[in-house]
PDB file of C-alpha atoms and ligand atoms in Angstrom:
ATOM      1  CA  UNK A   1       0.000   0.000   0.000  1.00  0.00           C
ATOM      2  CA  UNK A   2       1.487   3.300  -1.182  1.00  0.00           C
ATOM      3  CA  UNK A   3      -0.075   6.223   0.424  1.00  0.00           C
ATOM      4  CA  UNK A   4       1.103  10.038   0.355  1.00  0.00           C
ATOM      5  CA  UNK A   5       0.745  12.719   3.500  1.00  0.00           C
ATOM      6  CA  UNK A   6      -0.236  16.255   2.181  1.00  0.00           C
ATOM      7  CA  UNK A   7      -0.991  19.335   4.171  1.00  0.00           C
ATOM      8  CA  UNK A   8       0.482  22.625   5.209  1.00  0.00           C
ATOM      9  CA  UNK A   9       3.701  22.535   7.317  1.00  0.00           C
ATOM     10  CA  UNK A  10       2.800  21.545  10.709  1.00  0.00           C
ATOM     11  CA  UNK A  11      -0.607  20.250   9.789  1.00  0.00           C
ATOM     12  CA  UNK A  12       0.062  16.710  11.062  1.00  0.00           C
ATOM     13  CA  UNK A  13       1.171  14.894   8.323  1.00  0.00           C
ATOM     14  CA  UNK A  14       4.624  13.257  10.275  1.00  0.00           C
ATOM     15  CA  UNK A  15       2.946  12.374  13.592  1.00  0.00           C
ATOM     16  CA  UNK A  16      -0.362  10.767  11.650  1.00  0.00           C
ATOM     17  CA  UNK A  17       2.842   9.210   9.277  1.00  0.00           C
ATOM     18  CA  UNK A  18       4.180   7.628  11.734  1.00  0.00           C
ATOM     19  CA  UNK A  19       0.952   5.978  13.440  1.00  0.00           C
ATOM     20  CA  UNK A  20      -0.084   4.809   9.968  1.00  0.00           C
ATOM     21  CA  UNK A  21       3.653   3.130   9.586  1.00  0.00           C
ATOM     22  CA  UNK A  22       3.326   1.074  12.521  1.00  0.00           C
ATOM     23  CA  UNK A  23      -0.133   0.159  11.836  1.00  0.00           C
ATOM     24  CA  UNK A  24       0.350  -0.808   8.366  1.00  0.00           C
ATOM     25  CA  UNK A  25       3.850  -2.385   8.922  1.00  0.00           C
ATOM     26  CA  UNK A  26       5.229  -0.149   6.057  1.00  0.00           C
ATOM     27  CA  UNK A  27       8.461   2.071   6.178  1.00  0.00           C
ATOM     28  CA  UNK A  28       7.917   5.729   6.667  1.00  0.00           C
ATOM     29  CA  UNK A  29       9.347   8.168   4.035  1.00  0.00           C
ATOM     30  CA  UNK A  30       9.891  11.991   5.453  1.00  0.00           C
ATOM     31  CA  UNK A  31      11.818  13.673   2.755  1.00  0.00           C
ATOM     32  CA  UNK A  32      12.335  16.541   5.702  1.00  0.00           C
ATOM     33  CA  UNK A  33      14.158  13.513   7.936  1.00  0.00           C
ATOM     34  CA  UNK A  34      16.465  12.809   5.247  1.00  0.00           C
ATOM     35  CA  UNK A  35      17.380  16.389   4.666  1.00  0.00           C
ATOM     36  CA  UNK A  36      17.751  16.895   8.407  1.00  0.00           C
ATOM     37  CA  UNK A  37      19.460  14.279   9.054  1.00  0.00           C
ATOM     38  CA  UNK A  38      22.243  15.143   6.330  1.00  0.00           C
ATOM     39  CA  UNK A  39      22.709  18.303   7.949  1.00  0.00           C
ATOM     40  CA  UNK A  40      23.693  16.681  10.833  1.00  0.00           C
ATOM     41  CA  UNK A  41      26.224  14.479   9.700  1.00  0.00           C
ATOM     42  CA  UNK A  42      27.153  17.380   7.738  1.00  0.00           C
ATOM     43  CA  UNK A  43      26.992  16.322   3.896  1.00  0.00           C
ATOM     44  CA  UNK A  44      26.838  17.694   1.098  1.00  0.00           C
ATOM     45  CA  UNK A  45      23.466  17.250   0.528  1.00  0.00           C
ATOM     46  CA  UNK A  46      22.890  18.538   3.713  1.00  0.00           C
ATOM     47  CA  UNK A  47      24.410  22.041   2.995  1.00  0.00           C
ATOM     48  CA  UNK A  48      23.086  22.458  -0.328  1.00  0.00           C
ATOM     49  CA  UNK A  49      19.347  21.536   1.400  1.00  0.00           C
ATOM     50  CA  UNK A  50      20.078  24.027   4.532  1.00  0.00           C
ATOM     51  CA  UNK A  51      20.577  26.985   2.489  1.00  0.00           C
ATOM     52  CA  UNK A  52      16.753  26.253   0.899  1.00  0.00           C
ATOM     53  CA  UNK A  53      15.157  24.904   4.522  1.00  0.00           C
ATOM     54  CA  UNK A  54      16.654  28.022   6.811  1.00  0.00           C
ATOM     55  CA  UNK A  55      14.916  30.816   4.013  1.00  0.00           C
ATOM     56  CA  UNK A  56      11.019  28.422   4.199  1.00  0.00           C
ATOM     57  CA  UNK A  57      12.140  27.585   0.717  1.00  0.00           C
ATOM     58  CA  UNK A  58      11.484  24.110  -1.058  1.00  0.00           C
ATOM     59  CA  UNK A  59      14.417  22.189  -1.944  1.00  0.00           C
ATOM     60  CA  UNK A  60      15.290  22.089  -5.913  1.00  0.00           C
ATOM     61  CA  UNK A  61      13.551  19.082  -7.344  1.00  0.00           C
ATOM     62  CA  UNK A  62      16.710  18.119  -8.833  1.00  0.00           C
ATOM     63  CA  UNK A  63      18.016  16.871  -5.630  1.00  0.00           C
ATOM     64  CA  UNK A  64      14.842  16.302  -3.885  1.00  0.00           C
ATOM     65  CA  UNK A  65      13.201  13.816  -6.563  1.00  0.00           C
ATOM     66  CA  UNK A  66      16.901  11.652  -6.712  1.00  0.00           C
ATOM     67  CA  UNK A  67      16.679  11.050  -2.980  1.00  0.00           C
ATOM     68  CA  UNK A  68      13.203   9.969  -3.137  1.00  0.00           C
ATOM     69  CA  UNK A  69      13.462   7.629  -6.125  1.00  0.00           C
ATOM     70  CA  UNK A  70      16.610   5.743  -4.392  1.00  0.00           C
ATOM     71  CA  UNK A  71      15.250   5.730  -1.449  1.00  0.00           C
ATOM     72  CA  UNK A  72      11.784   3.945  -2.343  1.00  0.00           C
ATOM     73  CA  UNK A  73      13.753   1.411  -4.337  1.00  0.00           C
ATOM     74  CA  UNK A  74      15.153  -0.121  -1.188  1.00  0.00           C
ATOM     75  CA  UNK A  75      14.456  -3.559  -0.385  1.00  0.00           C
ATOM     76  CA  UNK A  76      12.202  -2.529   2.643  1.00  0.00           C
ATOM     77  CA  UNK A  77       9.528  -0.693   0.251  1.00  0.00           C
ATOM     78  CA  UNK A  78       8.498  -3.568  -1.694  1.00  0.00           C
ATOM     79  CA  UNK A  79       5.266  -3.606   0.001  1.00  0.00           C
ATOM     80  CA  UNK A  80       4.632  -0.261   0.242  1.00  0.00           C
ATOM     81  CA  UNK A  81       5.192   3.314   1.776  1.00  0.00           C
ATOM     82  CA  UNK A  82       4.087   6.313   3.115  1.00  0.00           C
ATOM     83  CA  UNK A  83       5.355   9.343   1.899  1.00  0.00           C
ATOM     84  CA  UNK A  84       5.938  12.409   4.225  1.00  0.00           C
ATOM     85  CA  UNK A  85       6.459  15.479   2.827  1.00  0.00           C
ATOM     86  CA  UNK A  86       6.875  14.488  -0.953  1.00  0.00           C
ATOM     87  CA  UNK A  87       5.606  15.148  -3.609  1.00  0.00           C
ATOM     88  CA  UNK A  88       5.365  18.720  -2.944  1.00  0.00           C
ATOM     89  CA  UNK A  89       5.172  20.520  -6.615  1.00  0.00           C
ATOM     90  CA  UNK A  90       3.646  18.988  -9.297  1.00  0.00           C
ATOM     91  CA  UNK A  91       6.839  18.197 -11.310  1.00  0.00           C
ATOM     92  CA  UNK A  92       7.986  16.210  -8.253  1.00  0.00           C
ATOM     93  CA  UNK A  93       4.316  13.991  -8.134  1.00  0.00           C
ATOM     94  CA  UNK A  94       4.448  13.481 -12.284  1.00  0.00           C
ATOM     95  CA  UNK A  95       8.185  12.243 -12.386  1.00  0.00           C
ATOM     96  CA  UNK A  96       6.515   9.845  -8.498  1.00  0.00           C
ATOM     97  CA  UNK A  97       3.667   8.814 -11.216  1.00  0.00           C
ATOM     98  CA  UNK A  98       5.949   8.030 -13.867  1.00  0.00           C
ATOM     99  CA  UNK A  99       8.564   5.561 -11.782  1.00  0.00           C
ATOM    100  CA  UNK A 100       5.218   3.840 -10.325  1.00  0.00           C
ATOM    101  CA  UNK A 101       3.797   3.476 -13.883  1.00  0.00           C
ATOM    102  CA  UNK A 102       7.153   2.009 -15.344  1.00  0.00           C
ATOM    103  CA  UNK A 103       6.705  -1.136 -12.497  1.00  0.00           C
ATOM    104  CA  UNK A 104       2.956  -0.937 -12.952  1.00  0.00           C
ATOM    105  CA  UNK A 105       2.298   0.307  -9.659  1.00  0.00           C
ATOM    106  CA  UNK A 106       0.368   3.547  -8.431  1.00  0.00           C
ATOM    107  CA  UNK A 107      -0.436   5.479  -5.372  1.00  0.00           C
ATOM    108  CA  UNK A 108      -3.407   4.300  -3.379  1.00  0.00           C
ATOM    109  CA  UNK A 109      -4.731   6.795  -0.708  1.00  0.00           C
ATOM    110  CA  UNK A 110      -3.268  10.546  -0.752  1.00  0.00           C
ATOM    111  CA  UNK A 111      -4.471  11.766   2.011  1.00  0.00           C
ATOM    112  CA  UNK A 112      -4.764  15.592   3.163  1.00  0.00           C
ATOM    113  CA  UNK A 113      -4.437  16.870   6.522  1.00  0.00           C
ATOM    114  CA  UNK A 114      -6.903  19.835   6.390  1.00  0.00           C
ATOM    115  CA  UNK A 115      -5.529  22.336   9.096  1.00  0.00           C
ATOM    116  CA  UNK A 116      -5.930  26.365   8.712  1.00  0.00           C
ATOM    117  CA  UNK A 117      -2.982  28.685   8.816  1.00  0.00           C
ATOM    118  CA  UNK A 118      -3.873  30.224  12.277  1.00  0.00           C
ATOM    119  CA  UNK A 119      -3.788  26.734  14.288  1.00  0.00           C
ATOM    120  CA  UNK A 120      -0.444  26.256  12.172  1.00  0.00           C
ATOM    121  CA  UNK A 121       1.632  28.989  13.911  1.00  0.00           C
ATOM    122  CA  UNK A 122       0.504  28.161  17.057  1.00  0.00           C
ATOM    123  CA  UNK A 123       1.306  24.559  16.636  1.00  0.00           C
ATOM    124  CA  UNK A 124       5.002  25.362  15.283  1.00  0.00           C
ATOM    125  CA  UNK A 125       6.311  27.534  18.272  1.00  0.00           C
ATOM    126  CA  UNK A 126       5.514  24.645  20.724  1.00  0.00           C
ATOM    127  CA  UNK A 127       6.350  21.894  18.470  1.00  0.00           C
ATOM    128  CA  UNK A 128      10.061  20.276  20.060  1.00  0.00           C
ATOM    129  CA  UNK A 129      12.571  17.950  18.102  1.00  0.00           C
ATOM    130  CA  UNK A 130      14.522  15.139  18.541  1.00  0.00           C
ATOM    131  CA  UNK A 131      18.411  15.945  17.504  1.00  0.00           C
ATOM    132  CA  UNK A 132      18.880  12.198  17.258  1.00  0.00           C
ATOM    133  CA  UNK A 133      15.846  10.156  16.801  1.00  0.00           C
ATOM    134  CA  UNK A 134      13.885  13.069  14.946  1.00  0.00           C
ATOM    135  CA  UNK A 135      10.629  12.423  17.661  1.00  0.00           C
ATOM    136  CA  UNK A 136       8.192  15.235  17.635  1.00  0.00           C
ATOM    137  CA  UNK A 137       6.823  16.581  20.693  1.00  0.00           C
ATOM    138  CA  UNK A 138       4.388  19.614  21.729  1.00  0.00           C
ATOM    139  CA  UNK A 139       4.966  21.658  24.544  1.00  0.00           C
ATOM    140  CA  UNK A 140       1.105  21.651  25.543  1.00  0.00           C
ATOM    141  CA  UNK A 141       0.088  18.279  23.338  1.00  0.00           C
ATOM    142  CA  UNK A 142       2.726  16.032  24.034  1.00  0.00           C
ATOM    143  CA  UNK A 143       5.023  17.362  26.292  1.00  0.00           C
ATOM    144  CA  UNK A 144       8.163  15.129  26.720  1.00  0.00           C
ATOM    145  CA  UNK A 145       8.233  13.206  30.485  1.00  0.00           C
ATOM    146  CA  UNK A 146      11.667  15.370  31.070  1.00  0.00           C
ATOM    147  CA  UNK A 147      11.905  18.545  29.761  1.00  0.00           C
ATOM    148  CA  UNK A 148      14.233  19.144  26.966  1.00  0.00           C
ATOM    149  CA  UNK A 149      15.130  15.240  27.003  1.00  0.00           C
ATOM    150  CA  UNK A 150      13.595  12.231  24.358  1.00  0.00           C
ATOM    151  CA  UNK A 151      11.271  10.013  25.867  1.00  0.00           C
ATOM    152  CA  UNK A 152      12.253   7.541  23.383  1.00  0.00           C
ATOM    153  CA  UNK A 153      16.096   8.324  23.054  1.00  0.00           C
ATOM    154  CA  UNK A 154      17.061  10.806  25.214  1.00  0.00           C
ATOM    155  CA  UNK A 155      18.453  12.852  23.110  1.00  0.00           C
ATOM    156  CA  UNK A 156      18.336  16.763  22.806  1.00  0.00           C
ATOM    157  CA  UNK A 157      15.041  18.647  21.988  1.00  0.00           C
ATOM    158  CA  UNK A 158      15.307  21.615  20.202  1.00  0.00           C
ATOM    159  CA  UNK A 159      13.046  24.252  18.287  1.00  0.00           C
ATOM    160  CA  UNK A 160      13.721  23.048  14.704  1.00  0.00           C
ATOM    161  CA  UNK A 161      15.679  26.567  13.211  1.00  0.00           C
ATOM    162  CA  UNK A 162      12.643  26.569  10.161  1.00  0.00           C
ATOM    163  CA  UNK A 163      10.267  26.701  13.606  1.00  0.00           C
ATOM    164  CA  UNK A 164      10.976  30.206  14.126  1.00  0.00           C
ATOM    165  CA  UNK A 165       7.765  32.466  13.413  1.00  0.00           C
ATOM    166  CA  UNK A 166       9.402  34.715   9.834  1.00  0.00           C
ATOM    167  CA  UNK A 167      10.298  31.133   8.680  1.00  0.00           C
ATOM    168  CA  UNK A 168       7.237  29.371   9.451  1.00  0.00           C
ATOM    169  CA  UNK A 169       4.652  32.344   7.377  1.00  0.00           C
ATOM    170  CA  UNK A 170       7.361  31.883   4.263  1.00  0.00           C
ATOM    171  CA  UNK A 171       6.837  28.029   4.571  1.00  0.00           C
ATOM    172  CA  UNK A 172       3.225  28.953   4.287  1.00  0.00           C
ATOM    173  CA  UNK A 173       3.093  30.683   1.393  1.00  0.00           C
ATOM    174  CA  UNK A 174       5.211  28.208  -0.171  1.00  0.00           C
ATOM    175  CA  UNK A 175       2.881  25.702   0.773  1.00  0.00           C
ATOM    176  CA  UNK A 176       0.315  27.280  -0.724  1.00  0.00           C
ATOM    177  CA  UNK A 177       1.810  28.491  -4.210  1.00  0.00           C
ATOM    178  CA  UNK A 178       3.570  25.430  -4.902  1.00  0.00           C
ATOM    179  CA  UNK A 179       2.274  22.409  -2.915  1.00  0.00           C
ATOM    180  CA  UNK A 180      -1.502  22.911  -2.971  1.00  0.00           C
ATOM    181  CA  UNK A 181      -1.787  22.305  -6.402  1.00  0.00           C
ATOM    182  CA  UNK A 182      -1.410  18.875  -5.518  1.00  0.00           C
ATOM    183  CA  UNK A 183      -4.823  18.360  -3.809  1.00  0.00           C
ATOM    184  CA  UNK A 184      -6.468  19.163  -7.251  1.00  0.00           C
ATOM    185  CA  UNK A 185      -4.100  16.527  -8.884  1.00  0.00           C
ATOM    186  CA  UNK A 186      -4.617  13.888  -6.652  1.00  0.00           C
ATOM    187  CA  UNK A 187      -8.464  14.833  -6.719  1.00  0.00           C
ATOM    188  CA  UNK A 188      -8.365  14.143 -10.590  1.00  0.00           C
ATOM    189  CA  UNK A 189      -6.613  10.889 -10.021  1.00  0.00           C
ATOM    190  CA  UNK A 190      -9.585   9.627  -7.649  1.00  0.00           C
ATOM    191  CA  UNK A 191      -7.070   9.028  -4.132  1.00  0.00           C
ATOM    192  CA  UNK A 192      -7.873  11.899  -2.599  1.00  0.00           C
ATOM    193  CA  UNK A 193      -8.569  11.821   0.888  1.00  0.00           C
ATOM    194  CA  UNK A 194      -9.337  15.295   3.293  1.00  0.00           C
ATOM    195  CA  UNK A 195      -9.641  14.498   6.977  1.00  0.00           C
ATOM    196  CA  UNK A 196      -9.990  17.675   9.693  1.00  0.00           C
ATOM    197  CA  UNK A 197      -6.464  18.104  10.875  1.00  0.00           C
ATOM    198  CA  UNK A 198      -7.862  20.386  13.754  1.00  0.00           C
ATOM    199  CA  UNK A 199      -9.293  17.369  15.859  1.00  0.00           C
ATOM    200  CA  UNK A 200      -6.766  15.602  18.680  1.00  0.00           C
ATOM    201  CA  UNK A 201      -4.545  13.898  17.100  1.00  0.00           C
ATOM    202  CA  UNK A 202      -6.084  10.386  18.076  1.00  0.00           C
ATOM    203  CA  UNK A 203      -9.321  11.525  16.437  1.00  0.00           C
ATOM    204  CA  UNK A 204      -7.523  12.415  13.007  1.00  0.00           C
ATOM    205  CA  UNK A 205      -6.004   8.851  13.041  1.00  0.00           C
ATOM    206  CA  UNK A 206      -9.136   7.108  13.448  1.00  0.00           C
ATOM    207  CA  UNK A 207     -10.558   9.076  10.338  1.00  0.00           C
ATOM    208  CA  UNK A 208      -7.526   8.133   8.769  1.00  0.00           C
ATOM    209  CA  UNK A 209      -7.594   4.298   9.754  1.00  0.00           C
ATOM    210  CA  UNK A 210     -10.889   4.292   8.705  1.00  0.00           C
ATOM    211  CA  UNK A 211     -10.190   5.430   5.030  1.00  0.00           C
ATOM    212  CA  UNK A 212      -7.202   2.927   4.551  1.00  0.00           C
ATOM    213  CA  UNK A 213      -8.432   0.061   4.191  1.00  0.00           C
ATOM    214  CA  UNK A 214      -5.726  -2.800   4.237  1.00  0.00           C
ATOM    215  CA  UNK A 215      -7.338  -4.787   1.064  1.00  0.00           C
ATOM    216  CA  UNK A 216      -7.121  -2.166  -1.290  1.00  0.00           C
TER     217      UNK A 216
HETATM  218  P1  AP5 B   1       9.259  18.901   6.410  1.00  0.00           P
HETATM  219  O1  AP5 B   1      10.106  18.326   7.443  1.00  0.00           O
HETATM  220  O2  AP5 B   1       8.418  18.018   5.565  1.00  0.00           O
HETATM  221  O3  AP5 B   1       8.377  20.041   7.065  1.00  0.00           O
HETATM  222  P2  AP5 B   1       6.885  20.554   6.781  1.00  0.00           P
HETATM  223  O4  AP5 B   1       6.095  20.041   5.649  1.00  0.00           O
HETATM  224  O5  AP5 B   1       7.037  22.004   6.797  1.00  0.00           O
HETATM  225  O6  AP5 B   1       6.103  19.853   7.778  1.00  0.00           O
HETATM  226  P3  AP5 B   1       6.407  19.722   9.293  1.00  0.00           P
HETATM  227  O7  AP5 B   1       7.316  18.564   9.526  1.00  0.00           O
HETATM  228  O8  AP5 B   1       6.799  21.042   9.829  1.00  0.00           O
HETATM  229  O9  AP5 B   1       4.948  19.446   9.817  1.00  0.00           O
HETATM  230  P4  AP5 B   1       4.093  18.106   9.883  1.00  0.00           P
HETATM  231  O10 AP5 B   1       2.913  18.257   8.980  1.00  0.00           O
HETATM  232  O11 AP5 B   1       4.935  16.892   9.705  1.00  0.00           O
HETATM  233  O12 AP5 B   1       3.557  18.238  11.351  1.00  0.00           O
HETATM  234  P5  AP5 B   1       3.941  17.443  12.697  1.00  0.00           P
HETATM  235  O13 AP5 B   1       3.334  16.075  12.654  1.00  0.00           O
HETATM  236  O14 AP5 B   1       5.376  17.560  13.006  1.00  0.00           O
HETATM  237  O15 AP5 B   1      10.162  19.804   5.430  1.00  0.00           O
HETATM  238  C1  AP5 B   1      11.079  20.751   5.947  1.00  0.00           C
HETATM  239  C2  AP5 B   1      11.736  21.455   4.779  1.00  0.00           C
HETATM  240  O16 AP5 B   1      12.476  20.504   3.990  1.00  0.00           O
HETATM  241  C3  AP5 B   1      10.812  22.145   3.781  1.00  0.00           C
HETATM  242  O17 AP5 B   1      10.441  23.441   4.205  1.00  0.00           O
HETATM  243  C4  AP5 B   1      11.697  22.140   2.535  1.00  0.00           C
HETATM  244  O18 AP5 B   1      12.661  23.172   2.580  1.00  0.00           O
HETATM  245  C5  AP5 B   1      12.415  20.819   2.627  1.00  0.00           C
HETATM  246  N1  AP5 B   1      11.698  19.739   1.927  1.00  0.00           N
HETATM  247  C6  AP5 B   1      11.171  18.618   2.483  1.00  0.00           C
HETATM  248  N2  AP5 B   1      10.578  17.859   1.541  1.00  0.00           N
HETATM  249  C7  AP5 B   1      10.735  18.519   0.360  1.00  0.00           C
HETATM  250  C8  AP5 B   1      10.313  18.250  -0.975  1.00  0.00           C
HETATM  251  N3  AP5 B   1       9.604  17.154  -1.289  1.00  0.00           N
HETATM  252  N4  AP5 B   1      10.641  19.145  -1.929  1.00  0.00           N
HETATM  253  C9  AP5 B   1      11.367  20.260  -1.646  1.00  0.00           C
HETATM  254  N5  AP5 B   1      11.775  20.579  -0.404  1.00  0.00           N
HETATM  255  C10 AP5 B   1      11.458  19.711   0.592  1.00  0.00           C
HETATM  256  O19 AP5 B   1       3.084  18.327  13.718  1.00  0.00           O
HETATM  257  C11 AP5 B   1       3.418  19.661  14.002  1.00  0.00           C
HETATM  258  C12 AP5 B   1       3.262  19.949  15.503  1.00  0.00           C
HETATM  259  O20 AP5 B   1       1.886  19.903  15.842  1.00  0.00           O
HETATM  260  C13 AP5 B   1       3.948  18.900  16.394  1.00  0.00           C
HETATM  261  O21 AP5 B   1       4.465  19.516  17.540  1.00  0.00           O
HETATM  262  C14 AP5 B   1       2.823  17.945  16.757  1.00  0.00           C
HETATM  263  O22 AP5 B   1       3.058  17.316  17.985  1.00  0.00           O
HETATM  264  C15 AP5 B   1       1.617  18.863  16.795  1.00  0.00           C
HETATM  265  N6  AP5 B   1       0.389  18.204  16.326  1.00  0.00           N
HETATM  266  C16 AP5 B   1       0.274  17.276  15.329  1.00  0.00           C
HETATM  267  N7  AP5 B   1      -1.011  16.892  15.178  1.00  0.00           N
HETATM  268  C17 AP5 B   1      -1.725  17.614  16.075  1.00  0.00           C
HETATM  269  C18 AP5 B   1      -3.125  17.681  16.418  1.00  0.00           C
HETATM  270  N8  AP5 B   1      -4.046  16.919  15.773  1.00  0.00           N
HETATM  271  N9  AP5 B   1      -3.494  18.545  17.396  1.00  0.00           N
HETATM  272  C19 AP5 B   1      -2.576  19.318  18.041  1.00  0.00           C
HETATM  273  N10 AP5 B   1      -1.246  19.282  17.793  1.00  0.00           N
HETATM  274  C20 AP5 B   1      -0.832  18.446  16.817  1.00  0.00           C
HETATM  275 MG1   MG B   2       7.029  16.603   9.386  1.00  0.00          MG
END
């Protein structure tokens, strides 16, 4: 089962990833994790992507669509994905469309988490990450047992630097200029799925669960 997270940054779409990863069984794709995680170790990727992430800027598809193609022809993917954070322009979900077609294979649920700007901002300046795992926490939602400290690592958690409030209303507009497109595309392809990203996050993942249905 291939399914594909869209929504505006901070909607949702990595903690609802996650839950639908375990409960599927499938690997979870965030082509933010990959970025951040090469900044860390301090590739090259990882500079070229920092000087794009730091501004609320998408990453060039050129190295964006690369990463994504290798990384969903590992061994692990063979029965399926789900896809955090990419596609996020249209060239990036034709040339997804176009590897699927070539092994006959296609995207089964996109799913949207529906969440206005104004809950977005609020939800950014309390969200807290993981340095080493990559966990996401919320200072009011899910506050970490120790502050500052991974329940499920104990690493470091830090405001992510593309948290800070300038960043977060460029990420917006971004979001909606290049990535919302995508709901339209996905609507013409009959796998589009809105669910209210507003509700507890529980809530949204029962919506979810009850869209995906395992036999498709
Ligand atoms: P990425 O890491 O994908 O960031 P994003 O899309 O901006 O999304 P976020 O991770 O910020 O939000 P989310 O929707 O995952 O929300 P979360 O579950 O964490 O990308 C970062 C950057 O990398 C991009 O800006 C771009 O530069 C680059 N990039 C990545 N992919 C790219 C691509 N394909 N092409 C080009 N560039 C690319 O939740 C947010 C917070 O809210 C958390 O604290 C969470 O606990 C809380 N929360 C979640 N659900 C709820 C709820 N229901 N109620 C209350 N709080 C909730
Ligand atoms: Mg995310």
């Amino acid at each position: 089962m291939k399914i594909i997270m869209l929504g505006a940054p901070g909607a949702g779409k990595g903690t609802q990833a996650k839950m639908i990863a375990e409960k599927f069984g499938i690997p979870h794709i965030s082509t933010g994790d990959i970025f951040r995680s090469n900044i860390k170790e301090g590739t090259q990727l990882g500079t070229e992507a920092k000087k794009y992430m730091d501004q609320g800027l998408l990453v060039p598809d050129e190295l964006t669509v690369k990463i994504l193609l290798d990384r969903v022809a590992k061994e692990d993917c063979a029965g399926g994905y789900v896809l955090d954070g990419f596609p996020r322009t249209i060239p990036q979900a034709e040339v997804l469309d176009e590897a699927l077609e070539k092994l006959n294979e296609k995207i089964d649920y996109a799913v949207n988490v529906d969440v206005p700007d104004d809950n977005i901002v609020k939800r950014m300046s309390g969200r807290r990450a993981c340095l080493k795992c990559g966990a996401t926490f919320h200072m009011e939602h899910i506050p970490p047992k120790q502050e500052g400290i991974c329940d499920s690592c104990g690493g470091e958690l830090v405001l992510r630097d593309d948290d800070k409030q300038e960043t977060v209303q460029n990420r917006l507009k971004v979001y909606h200029d290049q990535t919302q497109p995508l709901i339209d595309y996905y609507t013409k392809k009959g796998v589009l799925k809105s669910v209210d990203g507003t509700m507890e996050m529980k809530a949204v993942f029962q919506l979810i669960s009850e869209i995906i249905k395992e036999e498709k």
